[in-house]
Amino acid sequence: MPADKIVYIMVDCNYFIIGLKHLFMDNGITFKFINNIQDVNFSNEQTSYLLLVLNTVNVESLKKFKNAIDFIIGINTQLKTGILVSEFNSYLTSYFFKKLRGKVTFFNSHNLTNGVFKKNFLSWLKGRTFRPMRVVYRYRDESYGYSLKEWISLVVPLSGETVKEISDCLNLNERSIYQIRTKALKKMKLKTYRQFCLMFIDGKIRIENHKIKHESICYY
């Protein structure tokens, strides 16, 4: 691996930063860790590398992620984009794959300790990704029977993505998106989308082992 290979990584977890530095300490890669996409200084002369770490735990992280995606779509430079996801948010891979028109490689965070992620990452930098993570096109929650579109209609707007943007990405009209979301809310006996937002932010609704969990129904 060339010593001048620079990879920007947008992440806000110090433990991850320490772990990644240790994992690639002998591979001649320069990591530049950033909190916001505006901190990146892309090169106009050579390909730039960017790894986004998807964090759906809080709204602020989701908004930063959306801003990064919008920024990537709007620039005109040679850029290779990777997104690190977990089993808790891998359902969003299909949405961002469509947003970026397929110009993205996904990595599974659960492979960080078994050697697979390192091999995937190094091969990605060389232009031939080894066993890339598959995009999730089919998803159905076992607890409430949520479809992929239903869960996307609930979670993606928390990032600041508008219904218009979602409808454009999914190739559906806006009315259909609202209908899908209303149907999803009814499955959990929630009356408003605001209820879902507050419960999701408080961690009372989440995905664990590909199943939607929620602790209690609260009416605000």
Short mmCIF file of C-alpha atoms in Angstrom, two decimals:
data_model
loop_
_atom_site.label_atom_id
_atom_site.label_comp_id
_atom_site.label_asym_id
_atom_site.label_seq_id
_atom_site.Cartn_x
_atom_site.Cartn_y
_atom_site.Cartn_z
CA MET A 1 0.00 0.00 0.00
CA PRO A 2 1.50 3.37 -1.02
CA ALA A 3 2.55 5.49 1.94
CA ASP A 4 0.76 8.54 0.56
CA LYS A 5 -2.67 6.87 0.55
CA ILE A 6 -4.99 9.18 2.51
CA VAL A 7 -8.42 8.10 3.72
CA TYR A 8 -10.92 10.48 5.28
CA ILE A 9 -13.15 8.89 7.89
CA MET A 10 -16.22 10.63 9.27
CA VAL A 11 -16.87 9.26 12.74
CA ASP A 12 -17.51 10.62 16.22
CA CYS A 13 -16.37 7.64 18.32
CA ASN A 14 -12.91 7.83 19.90
CA TYR A 15 -12.84 4.08 20.58
CA PHE A 16 -13.35 3.40 16.88
CA ILE A 17 -10.57 5.83 15.96
CA ILE A 18 -8.10 4.15 18.32
CA GLY A 19 -9.09 0.68 17.13
CA LEU A 20 -8.80 1.55 13.44
CA LYS A 21 -5.37 3.12 13.88
CA HIS A 22 -4.18 -0.03 15.62
CA LEU A 23 -5.73 -2.32 13.00
CA PHE A 24 -3.92 -0.63 10.11
CA MET A 25 -0.78 0.52 11.91
CA ASP A 26 1.51 -1.46 9.56
CA ASN A 27 -0.24 -0.77 6.25
CA GLY A 28 1.09 2.68 5.35
CA ILE A 29 -2.30 4.41 5.34
CA THR A 30 -2.84 7.95 6.57
CA PHE A 31 -6.23 8.35 8.23
CA LYS A 32 -7.78 11.77 8.63
CA PHE A 33 -10.68 11.61 11.06
CA ILE A 34 -13.36 14.26 10.65
CA ASN A 35 -16.59 15.22 12.40
CA ASN A 36 -18.21 16.96 9.44
CA ILE A 37 -17.98 16.47 5.71
CA GLN A 38 -16.93 20.12 5.32
CA ASP A 39 -13.62 19.23 6.99
CA VAL A 40 -12.55 17.20 3.95
CA ASN A 41 -10.06 18.66 1.49
CA PHE A 42 -10.57 16.58 -1.63
CA SER A 43 -7.82 16.43 -4.24
CA ASN A 44 -8.56 17.53 -7.80
CA GLU A 45 -5.60 15.61 -9.18
CA GLN A 46 -6.10 12.11 -7.77
CA THR A 47 -8.80 9.85 -6.37
CA SER A 48 -9.93 10.66 -2.83
CA TYR A 49 -11.13 8.04 -0.37
CA LEU A 50 -13.92 8.58 2.14
CA LEU A 51 -15.38 6.19 4.70
CA LEU A 52 -18.61 7.21 6.44
CA VAL A 53 -19.62 5.45 9.65
CA LEU A 54 -23.41 5.21 9.80
CA ASN A 55 -24.72 5.88 13.31
CA THR A 56 -28.48 5.82 13.84
CA VAL A 57 -28.34 6.18 17.61
CA ASN A 58 -29.06 9.91 17.63
CA VAL A 59 -30.57 12.49 15.31
CA GLU A 60 -27.46 14.68 15.20
CA SER A 61 -25.41 11.83 13.74
CA LEU A 62 -28.13 11.09 11.20
CA LYS A 63 -28.19 14.72 10.09
CA LYS A 64 -24.41 14.78 9.69
CA PHE A 65 -24.64 11.62 7.61
CA LYS A 66 -27.32 13.11 5.35
CA ASN A 67 -25.23 16.25 4.88
CA ALA A 68 -22.30 14.07 3.87
CA ILE A 69 -24.38 12.16 1.32
CA ASP A 70 -25.75 15.39 -0.15
CA PHE A 71 -22.24 16.83 -0.33
CA ILE A 72 -20.90 13.76 -2.13
CA ILE A 73 -23.73 13.90 -4.66
CA GLY A 74 -23.05 17.56 -5.36
CA ILE A 75 -19.29 17.51 -5.91
CA ASN A 76 -17.45 16.86 -9.15
CA THR A 77 -14.26 15.04 -8.22
CA GLN A 78 -12.76 11.56 -8.28
CA LEU A 79 -14.05 10.00 -5.08
CA LYS A 80 -14.41 6.48 -3.76
CA THR A 81 -17.01 6.27 -1.01
CA GLY A 82 -17.38 3.54 1.58
CA ILE A 83 -20.03 3.23 4.29
CA LEU A 84 -19.58 1.19 7.46
CA VAL A 85 -22.88 -0.20 8.76
CA SER A 86 -23.96 -2.59 11.50
CA GLU A 87 -26.71 -5.16 11.86
CA PHE A 88 -28.74 -2.43 13.57
CA ASN A 89 -28.85 -0.17 10.49
CA SER A 90 -27.90 -2.36 7.50
CA TYR A 91 -31.49 -2.01 6.24
CA LEU A 92 -30.53 1.49 5.06
CA THR A 93 -27.94 0.20 2.57
CA SER A 94 -30.44 -0.04 -0.29
CA TYR A 95 -31.59 3.55 0.24
CA PHE A 96 -28.10 5.04 0.21
CA PHE A 97 -27.05 2.76 -2.64
CA LYS A 98 -29.82 4.35 -4.70
CA LYS A 99 -28.99 7.87 -3.51
CA LEU A 100 -25.37 7.46 -4.58
CA ARG A 101 -26.36 5.67 -7.79
CA GLY A 102 -24.39 2.59 -6.89
CA LYS A 103 -21.10 4.43 -6.44
CA VAL A 104 -20.51 3.15 -2.90
CA THR A 105 -19.09 0.12 -1.13
CA PHE A 106 -20.55 -1.11 2.15
CA PHE A 107 -18.59 -2.63 5.02
CA ASN A 108 -19.95 -4.62 7.96
CA SER A 109 -18.79 -3.36 11.36
CA HIS A 110 -19.17 -6.86 12.80
CA ASN A 111 -16.20 -7.93 10.68
CA LEU A 112 -13.84 -5.49 12.39
CA THR A 113 -12.37 -8.12 14.70
CA ASN A 114 -12.26 -11.22 12.50
CA GLY A 115 -9.93 -9.95 9.78
CA VAL A 116 -12.58 -9.72 7.06
CA PHE A 117 -13.02 -5.95 7.32
CA LYS A 118 -9.28 -5.34 7.04
CA LYS A 119 -9.03 -7.52 3.95
CA ASN A 120 -12.12 -5.86 2.44
CA PHE A 121 -10.82 -2.38 3.17
CA LEU A 122 -7.34 -2.92 1.75
CA SER A 123 -8.73 -4.51 -1.41
CA TRP A 124 -11.17 -1.58 -1.74
CA LEU A 125 -8.25 0.86 -1.71
CA LYS A 126 -6.63 -1.17 -4.49
CA GLY A 127 -9.80 -1.02 -6.59
CA ARG A 128 -11.01 -4.60 -6.29
CA THR A 129 -13.11 -5.12 -3.17
CA PHE A 130 -12.89 -8.58 -1.63
CA ARG A 131 -16.31 -10.02 -0.76
CA PRO A 132 -18.13 -6.66 -0.46
CA MET A 133 -21.15 -6.51 1.82
CA ARG A 134 -24.39 -7.09 -0.02
CA VAL A 135 -27.00 -4.38 -0.25
CA VAL A 136 -30.16 -5.17 1.74
CA TYR A 137 -33.08 -5.10 -0.67
CA ARG A 138 -35.45 -7.31 1.29
CA TYR A 139 -36.32 -6.78 4.90
CA ARG A 140 -39.29 -7.77 7.00
CA ASP A 141 -39.30 -7.29 10.73
CA GLU A 142 -40.40 -10.44 12.57
CA SER A 143 -42.08 -8.58 15.42
CA TYR A 144 -44.45 -6.26 13.55
CA GLY A 145 -44.09 -7.29 9.93
CA TYR A 146 -42.51 -4.02 8.83
CA SER A 147 -41.38 -3.93 5.22
CA LEU A 148 -38.18 -2.20 4.16
CA LYS A 149 -40.07 0.78 2.72
CA GLU A 150 -42.11 1.17 5.90
CA TRP A 151 -39.05 1.30 8.12
CA ILE A 152 -37.26 3.66 5.73
CA SER A 153 -40.31 5.97 5.77
CA LEU A 154 -39.98 6.18 9.56
CA VAL A 155 -36.22 6.45 10.09
CA VAL A 156 -34.82 8.36 7.10
CA PRO A 157 -36.81 11.60 7.76
CA LEU A 158 -35.07 11.84 11.16
CA SER A 159 -31.93 12.81 9.23
CA GLY A 160 -33.66 15.82 7.73
CA GLU A 161 -34.44 14.08 4.45
CA THR A 162 -37.72 15.44 3.08
CA VAL A 163 -40.60 13.29 1.87
CA LYS A 164 -39.92 14.73 -1.60
CA GLU A 165 -36.32 13.51 -1.46
CA ILE A 166 -37.42 10.08 -0.25
CA SER A 167 -40.05 9.79 -2.97
CA ASP A 168 -37.49 10.71 -5.63
CA CYS A 169 -35.03 8.13 -4.32
CA LEU A 170 -37.60 5.33 -4.07
CA ASN A 171 -39.33 6.36 -7.30
CA LEU A 172 -42.67 6.72 -5.52
CA ASN A 173 -44.99 9.70 -5.30
CA GLU A 174 -45.12 11.66 -2.04
CA ARG A 175 -48.64 10.49 -1.23
CA SER A 176 -47.46 6.88 -1.33
CA ILE A 177 -44.68 7.66 1.15
CA TYR A 178 -47.18 9.17 3.58
CA GLN A 179 -49.48 6.17 3.17
CA ILE A 180 -46.61 3.77 3.81
CA ARG A 181 -45.63 5.68 6.95
CA THR A 182 -49.20 5.81 8.25
CA LYS A 183 -49.53 2.06 7.80
CA ALA A 184 -46.26 1.56 9.67
CA LEU A 185 -47.41 3.71 12.60
CA LYS A 186 -50.65 1.74 12.91
CA LYS A 187 -48.73 -1.50 13.31
CA MET A 188 -47.31 -0.14 16.55
CA LYS A 189 -50.56 1.56 17.50
CA LEU A 190 -48.98 5.00 17.32
CA LYS A 191 -51.21 7.92 16.39
CA THR A 192 -48.62 10.37 15.11
CA TYR A 193 -45.17 10.37 13.54
CA ARG A 194 -44.03 12.66 16.35
CA GLN A 195 -44.65 9.82 18.81
CA PHE A 196 -42.36 7.56 16.82
CA CYS A 197 -39.66 10.24 16.59
CA LEU A 198 -39.60 10.83 20.33
CA MET A 199 -39.53 7.11 21.12
CA PHE A 200 -36.80 6.43 18.56
CA ILE A 201 -34.67 9.28 19.91
CA ASP A 202 -35.15 7.99 23.48
CA GLY A 203 -34.10 4.49 22.42
CA LYS A 204 -37.53 3.01 23.12
CA ILE A 205 -37.85 1.83 19.54
CA ARG A 206 -34.86 0.16 17.91
CA ILE A 207 -33.72 -2.79 15.84
CA GLU A 208 -31.98 -5.72 17.52
CA ASN A 209 -31.09 -8.92 15.68
CA HIS A 210 -33.21 -7.81 12.72
CA LYS A 211 -36.28 -7.41 14.93
CA ILE A 212 -37.95 -4.17 15.94
CA LYS A 213 -38.04 -3.78 19.71
CA HIS A 214 -39.98 -1.27 21.65
CA GLU A 215 -40.25 -0.95 25.38
CA SER A 216 -43.57 0.76 25.83
CA ILE A 217 -46.16 2.86 24.05
CA CYS A 218 -46.15 6.46 25.23
CA TYR A 219 -48.66 9.00 24.06
CA TYR A 220 -47.50 12.61 24.05
#
